[in-house]
Coordinates of C-alpha atoms in Angstrom, one line a residue:
X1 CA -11.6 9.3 29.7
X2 CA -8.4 11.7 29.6
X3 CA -6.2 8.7 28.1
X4 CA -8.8 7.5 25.5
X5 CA -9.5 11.6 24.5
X6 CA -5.5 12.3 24.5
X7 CA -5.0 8.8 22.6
X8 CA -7.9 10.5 19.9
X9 CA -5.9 13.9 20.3
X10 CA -2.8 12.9 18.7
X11 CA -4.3 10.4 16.2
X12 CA -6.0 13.8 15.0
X13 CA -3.2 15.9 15.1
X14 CA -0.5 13.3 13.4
X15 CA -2.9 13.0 10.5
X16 CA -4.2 16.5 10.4
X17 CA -0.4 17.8 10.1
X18 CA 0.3 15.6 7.3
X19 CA -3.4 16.1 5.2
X20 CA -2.5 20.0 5.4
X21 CA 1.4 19.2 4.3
X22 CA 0.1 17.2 1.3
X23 CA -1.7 20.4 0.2
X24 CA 1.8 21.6 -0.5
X25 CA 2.9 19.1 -2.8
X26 CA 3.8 19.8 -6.6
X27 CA 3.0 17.2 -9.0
X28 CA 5.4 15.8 -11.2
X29 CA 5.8 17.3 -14.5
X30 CA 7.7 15.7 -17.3
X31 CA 7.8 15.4 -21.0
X32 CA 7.7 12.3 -22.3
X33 CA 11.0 13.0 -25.1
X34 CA 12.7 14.1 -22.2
X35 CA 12.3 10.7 -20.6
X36 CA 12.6 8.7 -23.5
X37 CA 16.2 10.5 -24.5
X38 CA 17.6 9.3 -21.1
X39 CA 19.7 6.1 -20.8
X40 CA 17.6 3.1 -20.4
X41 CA 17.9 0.7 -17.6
X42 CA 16.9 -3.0 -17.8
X43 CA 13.7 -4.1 -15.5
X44 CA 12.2 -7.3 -13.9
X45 CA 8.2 -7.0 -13.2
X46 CA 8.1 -9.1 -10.3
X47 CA 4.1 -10.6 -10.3
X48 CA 4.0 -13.4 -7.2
X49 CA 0.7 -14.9 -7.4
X50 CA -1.6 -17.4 -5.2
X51 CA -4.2 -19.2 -6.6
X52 CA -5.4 -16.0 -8.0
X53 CA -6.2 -18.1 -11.9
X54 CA -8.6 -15.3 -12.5
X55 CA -6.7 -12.5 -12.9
X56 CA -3.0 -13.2 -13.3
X57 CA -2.8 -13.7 -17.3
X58 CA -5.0 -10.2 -17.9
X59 CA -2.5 -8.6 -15.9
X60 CA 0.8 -10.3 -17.5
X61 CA -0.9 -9.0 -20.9
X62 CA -1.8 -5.6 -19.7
X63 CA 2.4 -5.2 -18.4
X64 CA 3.6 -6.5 -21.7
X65 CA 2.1 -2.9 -23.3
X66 CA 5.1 -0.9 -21.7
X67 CA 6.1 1.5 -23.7
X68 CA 9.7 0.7 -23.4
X69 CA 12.1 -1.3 -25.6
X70 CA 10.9 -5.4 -25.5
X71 CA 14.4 -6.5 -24.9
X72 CA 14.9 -4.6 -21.6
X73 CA 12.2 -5.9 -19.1
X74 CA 11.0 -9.1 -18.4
X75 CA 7.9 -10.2 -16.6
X76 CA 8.5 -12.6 -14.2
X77 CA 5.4 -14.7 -12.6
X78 CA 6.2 -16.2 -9.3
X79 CA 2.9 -18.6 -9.7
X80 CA 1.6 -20.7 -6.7
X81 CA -0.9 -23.0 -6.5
X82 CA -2.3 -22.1 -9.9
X83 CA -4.5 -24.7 -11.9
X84 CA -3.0 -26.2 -14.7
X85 CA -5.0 -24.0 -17.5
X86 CA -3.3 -21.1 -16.2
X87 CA 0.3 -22.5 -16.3
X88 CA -1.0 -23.6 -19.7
X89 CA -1.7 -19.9 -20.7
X90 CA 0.8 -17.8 -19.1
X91 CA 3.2 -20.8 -21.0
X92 CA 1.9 -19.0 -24.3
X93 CA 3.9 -15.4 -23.5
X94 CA 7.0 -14.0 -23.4
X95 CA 7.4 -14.3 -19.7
X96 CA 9.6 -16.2 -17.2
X97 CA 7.2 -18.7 -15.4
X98 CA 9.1 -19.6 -12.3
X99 CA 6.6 -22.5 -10.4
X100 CA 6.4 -22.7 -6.7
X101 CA 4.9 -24.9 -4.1
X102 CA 4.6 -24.2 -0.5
X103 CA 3.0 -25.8 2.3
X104 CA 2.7 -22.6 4.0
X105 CA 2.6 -19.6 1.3
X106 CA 3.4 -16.7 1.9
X107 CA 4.3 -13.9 -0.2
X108 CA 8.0 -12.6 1.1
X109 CA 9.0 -16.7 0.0
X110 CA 7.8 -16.7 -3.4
X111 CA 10.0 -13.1 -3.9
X112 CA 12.9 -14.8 -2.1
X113 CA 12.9 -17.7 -4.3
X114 CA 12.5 -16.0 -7.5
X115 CA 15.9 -14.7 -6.9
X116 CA 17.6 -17.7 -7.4
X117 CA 16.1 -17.8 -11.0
X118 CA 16.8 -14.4 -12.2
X119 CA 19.6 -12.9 -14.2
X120 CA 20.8 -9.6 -13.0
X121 CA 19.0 -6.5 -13.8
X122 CA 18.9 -2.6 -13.1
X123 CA 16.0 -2.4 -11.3
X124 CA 12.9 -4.6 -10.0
X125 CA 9.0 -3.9 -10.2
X126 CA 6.7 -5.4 -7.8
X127 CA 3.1 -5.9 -8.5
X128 CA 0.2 -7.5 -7.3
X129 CA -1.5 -9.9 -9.3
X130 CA -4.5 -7.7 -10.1
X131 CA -2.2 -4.9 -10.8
X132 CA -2.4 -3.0 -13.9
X133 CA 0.2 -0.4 -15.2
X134 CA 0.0 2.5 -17.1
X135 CA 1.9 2.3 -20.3
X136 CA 4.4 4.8 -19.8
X137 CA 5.1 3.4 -16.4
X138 CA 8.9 2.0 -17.0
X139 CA 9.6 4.8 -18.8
X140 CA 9.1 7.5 -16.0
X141 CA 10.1 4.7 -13.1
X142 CA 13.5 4.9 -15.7
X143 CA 13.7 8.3 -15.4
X144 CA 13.2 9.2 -11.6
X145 CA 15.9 6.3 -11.5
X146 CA 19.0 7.4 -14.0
X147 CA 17.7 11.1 -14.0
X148 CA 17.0 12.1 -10.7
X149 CA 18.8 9.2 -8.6
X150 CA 16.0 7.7 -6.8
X151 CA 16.7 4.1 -5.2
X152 CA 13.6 3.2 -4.0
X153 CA 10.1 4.2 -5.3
X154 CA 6.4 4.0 -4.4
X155 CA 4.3 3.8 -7.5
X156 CA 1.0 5.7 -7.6
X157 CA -1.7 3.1 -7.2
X158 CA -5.1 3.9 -7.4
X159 CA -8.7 2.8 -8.3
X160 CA -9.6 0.5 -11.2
X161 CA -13.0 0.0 -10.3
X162 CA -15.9 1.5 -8.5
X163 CA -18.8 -0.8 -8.9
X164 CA -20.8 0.0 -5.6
X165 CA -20.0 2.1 -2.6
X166 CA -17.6 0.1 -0.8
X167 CA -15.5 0.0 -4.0
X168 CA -15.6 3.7 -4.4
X169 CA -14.8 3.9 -0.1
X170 CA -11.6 1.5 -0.6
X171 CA -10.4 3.4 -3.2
X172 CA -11.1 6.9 -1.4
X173 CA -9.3 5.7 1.4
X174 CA -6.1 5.3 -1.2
X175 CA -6.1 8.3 -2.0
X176 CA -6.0 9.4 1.5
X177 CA -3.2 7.4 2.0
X178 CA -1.0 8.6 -0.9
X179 CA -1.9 11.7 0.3
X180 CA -1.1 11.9 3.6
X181 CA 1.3 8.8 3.5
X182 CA 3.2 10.1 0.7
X183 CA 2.9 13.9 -0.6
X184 CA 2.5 15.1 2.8
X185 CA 5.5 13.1 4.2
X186 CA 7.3 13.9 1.2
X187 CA 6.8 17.5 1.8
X188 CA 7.9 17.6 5.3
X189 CA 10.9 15.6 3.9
X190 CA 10.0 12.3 5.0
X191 CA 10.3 9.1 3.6
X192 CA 6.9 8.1 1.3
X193 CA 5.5 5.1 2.5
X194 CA 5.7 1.6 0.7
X195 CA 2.1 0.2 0.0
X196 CA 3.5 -3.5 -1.2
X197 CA 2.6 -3.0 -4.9
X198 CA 4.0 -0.6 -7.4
X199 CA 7.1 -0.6 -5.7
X200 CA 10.4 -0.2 -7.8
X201 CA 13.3 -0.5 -6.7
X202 CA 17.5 -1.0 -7.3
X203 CA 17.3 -4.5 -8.2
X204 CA 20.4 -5.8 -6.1
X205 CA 19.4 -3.5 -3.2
X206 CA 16.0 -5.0 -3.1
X207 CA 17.4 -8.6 -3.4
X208 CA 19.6 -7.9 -0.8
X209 CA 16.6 -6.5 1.9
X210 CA 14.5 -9.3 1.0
X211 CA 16.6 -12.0 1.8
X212 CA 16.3 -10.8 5.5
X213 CA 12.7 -10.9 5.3
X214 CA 10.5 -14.0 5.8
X215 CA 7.3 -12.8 7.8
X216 CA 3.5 -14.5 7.1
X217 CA 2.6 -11.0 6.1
X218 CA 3.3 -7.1 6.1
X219 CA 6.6 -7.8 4.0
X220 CA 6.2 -3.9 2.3
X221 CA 5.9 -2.8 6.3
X222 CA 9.3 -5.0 7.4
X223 CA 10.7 -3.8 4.4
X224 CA 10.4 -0.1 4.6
X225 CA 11.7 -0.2 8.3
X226 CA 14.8 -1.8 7.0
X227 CA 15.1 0.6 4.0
X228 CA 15.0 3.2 6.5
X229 CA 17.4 2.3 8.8
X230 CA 19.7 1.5 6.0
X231 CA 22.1 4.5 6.0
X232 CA 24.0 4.2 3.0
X233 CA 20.5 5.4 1.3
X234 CA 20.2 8.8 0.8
X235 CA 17.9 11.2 3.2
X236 CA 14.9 10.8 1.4
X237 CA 15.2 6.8 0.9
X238 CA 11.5 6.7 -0.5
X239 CA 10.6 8.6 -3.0
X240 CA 7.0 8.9 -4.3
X241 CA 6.4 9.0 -7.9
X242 CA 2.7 10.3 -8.6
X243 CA 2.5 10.5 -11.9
X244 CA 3.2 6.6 -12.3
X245 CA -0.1 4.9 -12.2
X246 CA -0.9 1.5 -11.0
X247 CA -4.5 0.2 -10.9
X248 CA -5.5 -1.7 -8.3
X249 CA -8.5 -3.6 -7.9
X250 CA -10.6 -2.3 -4.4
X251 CA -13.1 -4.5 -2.2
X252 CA -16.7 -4.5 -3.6
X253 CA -17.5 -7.2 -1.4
X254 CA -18.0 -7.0 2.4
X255 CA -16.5 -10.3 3.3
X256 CA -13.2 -10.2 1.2
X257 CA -13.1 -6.7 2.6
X258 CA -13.5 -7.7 6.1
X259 CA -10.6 -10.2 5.5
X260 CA -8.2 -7.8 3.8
X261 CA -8.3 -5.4 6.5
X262 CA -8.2 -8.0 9.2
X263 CA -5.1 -8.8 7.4
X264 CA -4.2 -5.6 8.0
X265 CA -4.7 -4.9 11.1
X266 CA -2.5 -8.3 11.8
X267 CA 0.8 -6.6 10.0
X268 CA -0.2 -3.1 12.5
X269 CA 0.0 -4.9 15.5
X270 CA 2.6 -6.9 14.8
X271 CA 4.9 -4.4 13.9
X272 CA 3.6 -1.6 16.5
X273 CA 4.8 -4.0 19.4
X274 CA 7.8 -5.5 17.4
X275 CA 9.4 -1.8 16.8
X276 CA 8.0 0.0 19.6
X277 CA 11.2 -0.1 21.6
X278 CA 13.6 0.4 18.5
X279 CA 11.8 3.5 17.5
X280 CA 12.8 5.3 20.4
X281 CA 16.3 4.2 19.9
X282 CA 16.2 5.0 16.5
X283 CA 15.1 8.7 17.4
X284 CA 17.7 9.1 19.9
X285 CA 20.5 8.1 17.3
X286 CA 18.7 10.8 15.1
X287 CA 16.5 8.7 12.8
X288 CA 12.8 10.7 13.2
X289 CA 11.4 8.9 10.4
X290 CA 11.9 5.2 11.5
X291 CA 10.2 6.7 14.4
X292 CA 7.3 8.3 12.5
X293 CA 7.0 5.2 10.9
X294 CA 6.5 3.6 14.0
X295 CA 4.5 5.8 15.3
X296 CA 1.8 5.5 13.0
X297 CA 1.3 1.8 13.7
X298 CA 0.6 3.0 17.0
X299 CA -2.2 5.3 15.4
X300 CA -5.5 3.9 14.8
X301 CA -7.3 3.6 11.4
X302 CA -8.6 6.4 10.1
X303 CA -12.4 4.8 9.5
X304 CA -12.2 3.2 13.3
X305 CA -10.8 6.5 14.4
X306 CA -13.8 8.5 12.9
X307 CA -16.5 5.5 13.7
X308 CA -15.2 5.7 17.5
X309 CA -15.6 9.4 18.0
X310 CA -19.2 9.4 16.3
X311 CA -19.6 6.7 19.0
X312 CA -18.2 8.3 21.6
X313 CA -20.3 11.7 20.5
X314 CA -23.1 9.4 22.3
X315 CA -22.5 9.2 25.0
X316 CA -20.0 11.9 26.2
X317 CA -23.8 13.6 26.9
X318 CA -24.0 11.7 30.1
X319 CA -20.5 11.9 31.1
X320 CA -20.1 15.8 30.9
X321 CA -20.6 18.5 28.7
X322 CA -16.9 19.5 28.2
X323 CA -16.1 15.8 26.7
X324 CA -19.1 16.2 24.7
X325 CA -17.2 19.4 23.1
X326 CA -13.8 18.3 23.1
X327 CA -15.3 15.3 21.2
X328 CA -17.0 17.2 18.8
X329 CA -14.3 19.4 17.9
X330 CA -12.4 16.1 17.3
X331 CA -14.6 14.7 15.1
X332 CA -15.2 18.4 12.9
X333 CA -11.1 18.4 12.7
X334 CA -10.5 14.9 11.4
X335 CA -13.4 15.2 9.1
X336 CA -12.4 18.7 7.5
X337 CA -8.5 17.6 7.8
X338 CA -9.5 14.5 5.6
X339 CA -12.0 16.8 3.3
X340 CA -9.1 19.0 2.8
X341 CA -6.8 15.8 1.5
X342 CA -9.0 14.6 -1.0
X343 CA -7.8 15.0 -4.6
X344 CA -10.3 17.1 -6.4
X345 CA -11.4 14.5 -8.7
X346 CA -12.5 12.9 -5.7
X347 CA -14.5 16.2 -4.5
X348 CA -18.0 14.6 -5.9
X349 CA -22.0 14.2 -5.7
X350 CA -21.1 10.5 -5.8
X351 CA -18.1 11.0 -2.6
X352 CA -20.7 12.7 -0.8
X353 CA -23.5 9.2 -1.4
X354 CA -20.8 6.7 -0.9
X355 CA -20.1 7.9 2.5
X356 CA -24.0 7.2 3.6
X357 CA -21.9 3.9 4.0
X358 CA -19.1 4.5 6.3
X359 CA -20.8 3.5 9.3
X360 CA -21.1 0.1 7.6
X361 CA -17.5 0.2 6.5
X362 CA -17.2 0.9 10.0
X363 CA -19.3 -2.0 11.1
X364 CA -16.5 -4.3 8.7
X365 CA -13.7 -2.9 10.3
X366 CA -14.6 -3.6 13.7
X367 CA -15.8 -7.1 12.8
X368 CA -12.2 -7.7 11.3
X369 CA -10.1 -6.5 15.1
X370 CA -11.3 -9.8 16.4
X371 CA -10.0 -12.2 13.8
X372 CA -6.5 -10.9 13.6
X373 CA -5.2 -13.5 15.6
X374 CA -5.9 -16.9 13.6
X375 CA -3.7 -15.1 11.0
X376 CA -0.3 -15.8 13.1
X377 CA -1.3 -19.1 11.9
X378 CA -1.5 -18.9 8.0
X379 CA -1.4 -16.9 5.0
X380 CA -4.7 -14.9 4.3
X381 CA -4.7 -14.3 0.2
X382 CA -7.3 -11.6 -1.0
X383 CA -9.3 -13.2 -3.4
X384 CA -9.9 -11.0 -6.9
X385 CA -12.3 -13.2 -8.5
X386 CA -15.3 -10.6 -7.4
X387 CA -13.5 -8.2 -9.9
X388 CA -13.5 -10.6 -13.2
X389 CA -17.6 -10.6 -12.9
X390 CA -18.0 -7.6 -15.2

């Protein structure tokens, strides 16, 4: 009982310290004629998509609206397995359709191949293929680039639909994550955390990470350790950019959630016990935040986290009163500490009803631990066609 309380104790504390940090952060602030008077650097939106036909050609159109000049971005679809109407389609726009095949996809190969197709630009977006940017998004990645000198950046993603509770859950626990992920490391002067979407980033620099990578999934996890060990990047190596948005789609059904976050849970484990023993050389030679980063794969969930002290709550009665109370506190201090990170917007009637569904969400979560395994095996897409039924 002292090892599973003192396991809870620091999950608590690690994202208690950063919810309170992310109070602390200023939001970006910039005027728009100040970013458009900057010098303009050329883009590639990188969209790598798997037999994902029903949302890949609204998203192409919805990244063609940048408000940036035509000639210095392209869009380039990295389209596998799609059905022939699609090809047919995405044929009709001013995009670079670059056509793979594989027998086992994954998404770290279509990137890496897309490479050998590209011309050279300044920097390189990467999206999801239910992704949606903002219109100015371009311009302000631009600026944070040639203004303020920023390599690497994580995108804001958030929300593009809240259809039913699980929906509105998924996207509250994004929130969460850019805030204690992001602000909060960013305050403490930590590297922001890469989510796998939204990401830009020095074109040749990312080419050159990449090509190291070829993993079934977790790419944005193998690629953030390596971004961080890289020590020709400066101290902050990740910087998050708020005030870019990126929509993302979020789970409004139970079983394509269930098989997202046992996807998940795979790229955690994996990576807890690959880099276990490398963090703690890594903090030794100085590196603390490829050891934070590290150290929160060891951490659990947050919604398992919460779900196992409720659990617990029951039946620390019969073991002793003291665990019932050391419990208890727990479980106030991780709900107040994740309370507290919530953006305001979020601080609703509607919040407080979709959380009569956590211990479902719970219930999801714990069904997804056991099927981690079979995805050693094969590529587990997240289907998006649930979001097209409008």
């Amino acid at each position: 009982m002292y090892v599973i309380l003192g396991y809870f104790t620091v999950s608590v504390g690690y994202y208690g310290l950063f919810c309170i940090a992310s109070l602390f952060f200023k939001s970006t602030q910039r005027a728009l004629g100040a970013m458009d008077k900057v010098k303009k650097s050329s883009f590639v939106i990188l969209l790598p998509v798997y037999k994902e036909d029903d949302v890949i050609v609204e998203s192409v159109k919805k990244a063609l609206q940048q408000h940036y000049p035509k000639e210095l971005y392209t869009i380039a679809v990295i389209a596998d397995h799609l059905q022939p109407l699609t090809l047919e389609a995405l044929r009709q726009l001013p995009i670079q359709l670059i056509e793979v095949r594989f027998e086992k996809s994954t998404k770290a190969k279509s990137l890496n191949l897309a490479f050998d197709h590209l011309d050279e630009y300044d920097l390189a977006v990467v999206l999801d293929c239910d992704n949606h940017i903002e219109e100015d998004f371009l311009l302000k990645a631009n600026y944070a680039y040639v203004q303020e000198g920023h390599l690497v950046i994580q995108a804001h993603r958030t929300a593009k639909n809240k259809e039913n509770h699980l929906a509105q859950l998924d996207g509250i626990s994004e929130e969460l994550n850019n805030a204690m992920f992001r602000t909060g490391h960013q305050v403490l002067g930590l590297p922001a955390a890469l989510i796998g979407s939204g990401m830009v980033m020095e074109f040749n620099l990312y080419r050159e990470h990449m090509r190291a990578i070829d993993t079934i999934d977790g790419f944005d996890k193998e690629l953030e350790l390596r971004l961080i060990k890289d020590q020709s990047l400066p101290h902050n190596k990740i910087h998050y950019l708020d005030d870019a948005l990126v929509y993302d789609a979020k789970m409004s059904d139970n079983e394509v959630f269930k098989k997202q976050r046992t996807r998940w849970i795979l790229a955690q484990i994996k990576y807890a016990l690959k880099n276990a023993a490398d963090g703690w050389v890594q903090l030794f030679k100085g590196n603390f935040a490829y050891f934070d980063k590290v150290l929160q794969f060891w951490l659990p969930p947050r919604l398992i986290l919460l779900g196992s002290l409720g659990v617990l709550l029951c039946f620390t009665p019969w073991i002793g009163l003291e665990y019932f109370v050391y419990t208890a506190g727990l479980f106030t201090a991780l709900a107040l500490f994740l309370g507290v990170a919530l953006p305001r917007q979020l601080r609703t009637y509607k919040t407080l009803y979709a959380f009569k569904k956590l211990p479902i969400t719970f219930w999801l979560m714990c069904r997804a631990l056991p099927g981690f395994r079979k995805i050693f095996e094969s590529f587990l897409p997240t289907s998006h066609q649930y979001f097209q039924k409008k």
